[in-house]
mmCIF file of C-alpha atoms in Angstrom:
data_model
loop_
_atom_site.group_PDB
_atom_site.id
_atom_site.type_symbol
_atom_site.label_atom_id
_atom_site.label_comp_id
_atom_site.label_asym_id
_atom_site.label_seq_id
_atom_site.Cartn_x
_atom_site.Cartn_y
_atom_site.Cartn_z
ATOM 1 C CA MET A 24 -19.384 -12.727 -13.685
ATOM 2 C CA ARG A 25 -16.880 -15.199 -12.704
ATOM 3 C CA GLU A 26 -17.068 -16.746 -15.876
ATOM 4 C CA ILE A 27 -16.507 -13.720 -17.728
ATOM 5 C CA LEU A 28 -13.579 -12.712 -15.218
ATOM 6 C CA GLY A 29 -11.877 -16.254 -15.939
ATOM 7 C CA ARG A 30 -12.289 -15.559 -19.482
ATOM 8 C CA ARG A 31 -10.656 -11.929 -19.169
ATOM 9 C CA ARG A 32 -7.793 -13.872 -16.942
ATOM 10 C CA ARG A 33 -6.958 -16.519 -19.662
ATOM 11 C CA LEU A 34 -6.663 -13.631 -22.613
ATOM 12 C CA LEU A 35 -4.629 -11.462 -20.251
ATOM 13 C CA SER A 36 -2.171 -14.236 -19.160
ATOM 14 C CA ARG A 37 -1.698 -14.691 -23.493
ATOM 15 C CA ARG A 38 0.225 -11.540 -23.266
ATOM 16 C CA GLY A 39 2.616 -12.808 -21.114
ATOM 17 C CA ASP A 40 2.135 -9.495 -18.649
ATOM 18 C CA SER A 41 1.197 -9.380 -14.901
ATOM 19 C CA GLY A 42 -2.236 -8.463 -15.228
ATOM 20 C CA PRO A 43 -3.983 -11.021 -14.116
ATOM 21 C CA GLN A 44 -2.477 -11.412 -11.060
ATOM 22 C CA LEU A 45 -3.182 -7.010 -10.417
ATOM 23 C CA ILE A 46 -6.807 -7.235 -11.158
ATOM 24 C CA GLU A 47 -7.193 -10.197 -9.370
ATOM 25 C CA ALA A 48 -5.883 -8.674 -5.846
ATOM 26 C CA ALA A 49 -7.472 -5.102 -7.277
ATOM 27 C CA LEU A 50 -10.793 -7.152 -7.254
ATOM 28 C CA THR A 51 -10.119 -8.341 -4.066
ATOM 29 C CA PHE A 52 -8.838 -5.248 -2.365
ATOM 30 C CA ALA A 53 -12.031 -3.546 -3.722
ATOM 31 C CA SER A 54 -14.969 -5.899 -3.684
ATOM 32 C CA ASP A 55 -14.293 -8.056 -0.684
ATOM 33 C CA TRP A 56 -12.362 -5.832 1.161
ATOM 34 C CA GLN A 57 -13.912 -2.567 0.586
ATOM 35 C CA TRP A 58 -10.497 -0.583 0.037
ATOM 36 C CA PRO A 59 -10.813 2.120 -2.154
ATOM 37 C CA LEU A 60 -8.477 2.078 -4.767
ATOM 38 C CA LEU A 61 -7.260 3.448 -8.763
ATOM 39 C CA PRO A 62 -4.847 2.734 -11.174
ATOM 40 C CA GLY A 63 -1.264 4.009 -10.257
ATOM 41 C CA VAL A 64 0.433 6.352 -13.432
ATOM 42 C CA ALA A 65 3.041 3.267 -14.048
ATOM 43 C CA THR A 66 6.305 4.186 -15.228
ATOM 44 C CA ASP A 67 7.531 5.438 -18.371
ATOM 45 C CA PRO A 68 7.921 2.436 -21.100
ATOM 46 C CA GLN A 69 10.936 4.797 -22.757
ATOM 47 C CA GLY A 70 12.357 5.640 -19.774
ATOM 48 C CA GLY A 71 12.788 2.155 -17.217
ATOM 49 C CA SER A 72 12.992 3.678 -13.646
ATOM 50 C CA ARG A 73 11.695 7.210 -14.314
ATOM 51 C CA CYS A 74 7.913 7.918 -14.009
ATOM 52 C CA GLY A 75 5.007 8.358 -16.340
ATOM 53 C CA CYS A 76 3.896 11.649 -15.120
ATOM 54 C CA PRO A 77 4.868 15.289 -16.108
ATOM 55 C CA ASP A 78 6.782 15.663 -13.272
ATOM 56 C CA PRO A 79 11.006 14.937 -14.473
ATOM 57 C CA GLU A 80 11.799 14.748 -10.581
ATOM 58 C CA CYS A 81 9.258 12.451 -9.676
ATOM 59 C CA THR A 82 10.418 10.611 -5.873
ATOM 60 C CA VAL A 83 7.949 7.767 -6.184
ATOM 61 C CA PRO A 84 7.920 6.669 -9.448
ATOM 62 C CA GLY A 85 5.093 4.993 -11.368
ATOM 63 C CA ALA A 86 3.801 4.502 -7.693
ATOM 64 C CA HIS A 87 1.044 7.016 -7.124
ATOM 65 C CA PRO A 88 -2.379 8.344 -8.750
ATOM 66 C CA PHE A 89 -2.177 11.264 -11.982
ATOM 67 C CA ASP A 90 -4.868 9.995 -14.277
ATOM 68 C CA PRO A 91 -7.824 9.316 -12.630
ATOM 69 C CA GLY A 92 -6.923 11.038 -9.818
ATOM 70 C CA LEU A 93 -7.234 10.131 -6.242
ATOM 71 C CA LEU A 94 -10.875 11.456 -5.406
ATOM 72 C CA ALA A 95 -11.800 9.133 -8.308
ATOM 73 C CA ALA A 96 -10.724 6.000 -5.695
ATOM 74 C CA THR A 97 -13.590 3.750 -5.813
ATOM 75 C CA THR A 98 -14.704 -0.043 -4.361
ATOM 76 C CA ASP A 99 -16.873 -0.745 -7.397
ATOM 77 C CA ALA A 100 -15.892 -4.039 -8.845
ATOM 78 C CA ARG A 101 -17.039 -2.936 -12.199
ATOM 79 C CA MET A 102 -14.605 0.186 -12.840
ATOM 80 C CA VAL A 103 -12.071 -1.901 -11.252
ATOM 81 C CA ARG A 104 -12.401 -4.330 -13.879
ATOM 82 C CA TRP A 105 -12.552 -1.707 -16.669
ATOM 83 C CA TRP A 106 -9.561 0.111 -15.250
ATOM 84 C CA TRP A 107 -7.182 -2.930 -15.213
ATOM 85 C CA GLY A 108 -8.972 -4.130 -18.257
ATOM 86 C CA ASN A 109 -7.442 -1.442 -20.055
ATOM 87 C CA ARG A 110 -4.569 -1.153 -18.385
ATOM 88 C CA PRO A 111 -3.396 -4.381 -17.148
ATOM 89 C CA THR A 112 0.063 -3.732 -15.547
ATOM 90 C CA ALA A 113 -1.072 -0.521 -13.868
ATOM 91 C CA PRO A 114 0.108 -0.480 -9.840
ATOM 92 C CA VAL A 115 -2.864 -1.081 -7.618
ATOM 93 C CA ILE A 116 -2.778 2.341 -5.172
ATOM 94 C CA LEU A 117 -4.796 2.328 -1.841
ATOM 95 C CA ALA A 118 -6.305 5.421 -1.052
ATOM 96 C CA THR A 119 -5.849 5.549 2.587
ATOM 97 C CA GLY A 120 -7.864 6.789 5.374
ATOM 98 C CA GLY A 121 -11.531 6.795 5.433
ATOM 99 C CA ARG A 122 -13.009 3.777 5.765
ATOM 100 C CA ALA A 123 -9.632 2.240 4.410
ATOM 101 C CA PRO A 124 -6.376 1.750 6.330
ATOM 102 C CA CYS A 125 -3.694 4.036 6.926
ATOM 103 C CA ALA A 126 -0.352 2.948 6.898
ATOM 104 C CA VAL A 127 3.032 4.459 9.109
ATOM 105 C CA SER A 128 6.351 3.546 6.842
ATOM 106 C CA LEU A 129 10.001 3.446 7.563
ATOM 107 C CA PRO A 130 13.031 2.996 5.703
ATOM 108 C CA ALA A 131 13.818 -0.909 4.613
ATOM 109 C CA VAL A 132 16.695 -1.769 6.700
ATOM 110 C CA PRO A 133 15.532 -0.078 10.450
ATOM 111 C CA ALA A 134 12.030 -1.180 9.195
ATOM 112 C CA ALA A 135 13.022 -5.027 8.582
ATOM 113 C CA ARG A 136 15.072 -4.763 11.999
ATOM 114 C CA ALA A 137 11.903 -2.859 13.923
ATOM 115 C CA LEU A 138 9.835 -5.652 12.692
ATOM 116 C CA GLY A 139 12.090 -8.602 14.501
ATOM 117 C CA ALA A 140 12.008 -6.564 17.727
ATOM 118 C CA LEU A 141 8.774 -6.498 17.669
ATOM 119 C CA ASP A 142 7.992 -9.940 17.136
ATOM 120 C CA ARG A 143 10.060 -10.518 20.054
ATOM 121 C CA LEU A 144 7.757 -8.379 22.224
ATOM 122 C CA GLY A 145 4.823 -10.631 21.232
ATOM 123 C CA MET A 146 3.361 -7.099 19.115
ATOM 124 C CA ARG A 147 0.361 -8.169 16.936
ATOM 125 C CA LEU A 148 0.785 -6.874 13.524
ATOM 126 C CA GLY A 149 -1.359 -6.964 10.674
ATOM 127 C CA PRO A 150 0.026 -6.508 6.887
ATOM 128 C CA VAL A 151 3.135 -5.272 6.032
ATOM 129 C CA VAL A 152 3.993 -4.041 2.130
ATOM 130 C CA ALA A 153 7.628 -3.905 1.168
ATOM 131 C CA SER A 154 9.189 -2.354 -1.578
ATOM 132 C CA ALA A 155 13.061 -1.616 -2.441
ATOM 133 C CA ASP A 156 13.337 1.107 -0.045
ATOM 134 C CA ARG A 157 10.246 1.339 2.561
ATOM 135 C CA TRP A 158 8.081 -0.989 4.746
ATOM 136 C CA SER A 159 4.927 0.238 5.370
ATOM 137 C CA ILE A 160 2.880 -1.211 8.117
ATOM 138 C CA LEU A 161 -0.675 -0.894 7.858
ATOM 139 C CA VAL A 162 -3.214 0.393 10.532
ATOM 140 C CA LYS A 163 -6.743 1.579 11.454
ATOM 141 C CA PRO A 164 -7.665 4.898 10.110
ATOM 142 C CA TYR A 165 -6.921 8.011 12.137
ATOM 143 C CA SER A 166 -7.330 11.300 11.991
ATOM 144 C CA LEU A 167 -5.016 14.197 11.770
ATOM 145 C CA GLU A 168 -5.766 15.675 15.285
ATOM 146 C CA GLN A 169 -5.488 12.403 16.411
ATOM 147 C CA LEU A 170 -1.726 11.592 14.738
ATOM 148 C CA GLY A 171 -0.785 15.500 16.135
ATOM 149 C CA GLU A 172 -1.952 14.456 19.334
ATOM 150 C CA LEU A 173 0.225 11.201 18.868
ATOM 151 C CA LEU A 174 3.531 12.874 17.933
ATOM 152 C CA TYR A 175 3.226 16.072 20.292
ATOM 153 C CA ALA A 176 3.149 13.168 23.433
ATOM 154 C CA LYS A 177 6.249 11.454 22.255
ATOM 155 C CA ASP A 178 9.670 13.043 23.549
ATOM 156 C CA PHE A 179 11.060 11.716 20.097
ATOM 157 C CA VAL A 180 10.022 10.350 16.513
ATOM 158 C CA PRO A 181 12.482 9.831 13.944
ATOM 159 C CA GLY A 182 12.157 11.745 11.212
ATOM 160 C CA SER A 183 12.379 8.888 8.386
ATOM 161 C CA LEU A 184 8.800 7.588 9.530
ATOM 162 C CA ARG A 185 6.016 8.296 7.270
ATOM 163 C CA PHE A 186 2.435 8.702 7.810
ATOM 164 C CA HIS A 187 -0.184 7.481 5.044
ATOM 165 C CA GLY A 188 -3.310 9.171 6.556
ATOM 166 C CA GLU A 189 -6.570 10.821 4.773
ATOM 167 C CA GLY A 190 -5.846 11.795 1.570
ATOM 168 C CA GLY A 191 -2.979 9.770 0.856
ATOM 169 C CA TYR A 192 -1.836 6.306 -1.506
ATOM 170 C CA LEU A 193 0.121 3.293 -1.272
ATOM 171 C CA ALA A 194 1.152 0.572 -4.057
ATOM 172 C CA LEU A 195 0.070 -2.280 -2.841
ATOM 173 C CA PRO A 196 1.434 -5.784 -4.208
ATOM 174 C CA PRO A 197 1.522 -7.201 -6.744
ATOM 175 C CA SER A 198 2.341 -3.976 -8.372
ATOM 176 C CA THR A 199 5.396 -2.785 -10.125
ATOM 177 C CA THR A 200 7.066 0.594 -9.825
ATOM 178 C CA GLY A 201 10.025 2.881 -10.778
ATOM 179 C CA LEU A 202 11.982 1.324 -7.613
ATOM 180 C CA GLY A 203 10.922 -2.312 -8.253
ATOM 181 C CA ASP A 204 8.398 -4.704 -7.125
ATOM 182 C CA VAL A 205 5.943 -4.594 -4.077
ATOM 183 C CA ARG A 206 5.234 -7.272 -2.173
ATOM 184 C CA TRP A 207 3.733 -8.491 1.302
ATOM 185 C CA GLU A 208 6.147 -8.717 3.888
ATOM 186 C CA ARG A 209 3.635 -9.923 5.689
ATOM 187 C CA ALA A 210 0.784 -11.147 3.935
ATOM 188 C CA PRO A 211 -2.956 -10.663 5.180
ATOM 189 C CA LEU A 212 -4.348 -14.261 6.280
ATOM 190 C CA PRO A 213 -6.518 -15.707 3.173
ATOM 191 C CA GLY A 214 -10.137 -15.014 3.260
ATOM 192 C CA SER A 215 -12.664 -13.205 2.152
ATOM 193 C CA ALA A 216 -12.650 -10.664 5.450
ATOM 194 C CA SER A 217 -10.912 -7.128 5.673
ATOM 195 C CA PRO A 218 -7.546 -7.779 7.372
ATOM 196 C CA TRP A 219 -6.850 -7.337 10.998
ATOM 197 C CA VAL A 220 -4.888 -4.127 11.876
ATOM 198 C CA PRO A 221 -3.353 -2.475 14.451
ATOM 199 C CA ASP A 222 -4.332 1.269 16.021
ATOM 200 C CA VAL A 223 -1.695 3.690 14.925
ATOM 201 C CA GLU A 224 -0.708 4.591 18.885
ATOM 202 C CA ALA A 225 0.465 1.204 19.111
ATOM 203 C CA VAL A 226 2.584 0.752 15.712
ATOM 204 C CA VAL A 227 4.397 4.545 16.973
ATOM 205 C CA ASP A 228 4.715 3.652 20.467
ATOM 206 C CA ALA A 229 6.286 -0.023 19.555
ATOM 207 C CA VAL A 230 8.381 1.091 16.540
ATOM 208 C CA VAL A 231 9.485 4.164 18.245
ATOM 209 C CA GLU A 232 10.159 1.484 21.191
ATOM 210 C CA ALA A 233 12.154 -1.279 19.270
ATOM 211 C CA LEU A 234 14.351 1.247 17.026
ATOM 212 C CA THR A 235 15.434 3.094 20.717
ATOM 213 C CA ARG A 236 16.410 -0.458 22.607
ATOM 214 C CA ALA A 237 17.966 -1.775 19.200
ATOM 215 C CA GLY A 238 19.707 1.258 18.615
ATOM 216 C CA VAL A 239 18.959 1.807 15.163
ATOM 217 C CA SER A 240 19.383 5.030 14.014
ATOM 218 C CA ALA A 241 16.723 5.295 10.785
ATOM 219 C CA PRO A 242 18.213 7.233 8.018
ATOM 220 C CA GLU A 243 16.457 11.059 7.886
ATOM 221 C CA MET A 244 14.624 10.160 4.118
#
């Protein structure tokens, strides 16, 4: 199978696109780390940053599933190869929750300041996904009940925080969406094991404290 995959990567490389990087990353996420994936809808080839889905006002252009839908997410390497063999530039979409990581995201500028504050506090973080407008901190899977109790106990939670839990999704590197490239701000450590991620409680507590201490007002967006 390695030889077959290697041949496919060379063939895709001749097309001058990002297909080889995308399929290699998707296979690592799905096969090695057991993260369920599916291809994103991608952007409209005629519209630049416009989404390829039917919604003309899509707020996450190219960064969400459409056909197939979210329920089709899988860790099956054969399906991943088939999807990106046919759609080599499709964004890599993680179906969050279940056995896969969830995520906490916030706007990019306060996120950068919050991560700096967390580093100074000695807070251990796992992978962090960055796009042009938002950064997402990967966390362990959580339930809606767990999240509800966590937020209820807080005196203040920035309205700009978003939570990608069960039934949610997140574009992973090295995808390109209508909002630009998706990259690792904190890349997973190399190796075959699934990356370590912190509990959602620790991340929310630390992010809220860091934003408060730094006097950062995360925009409500």
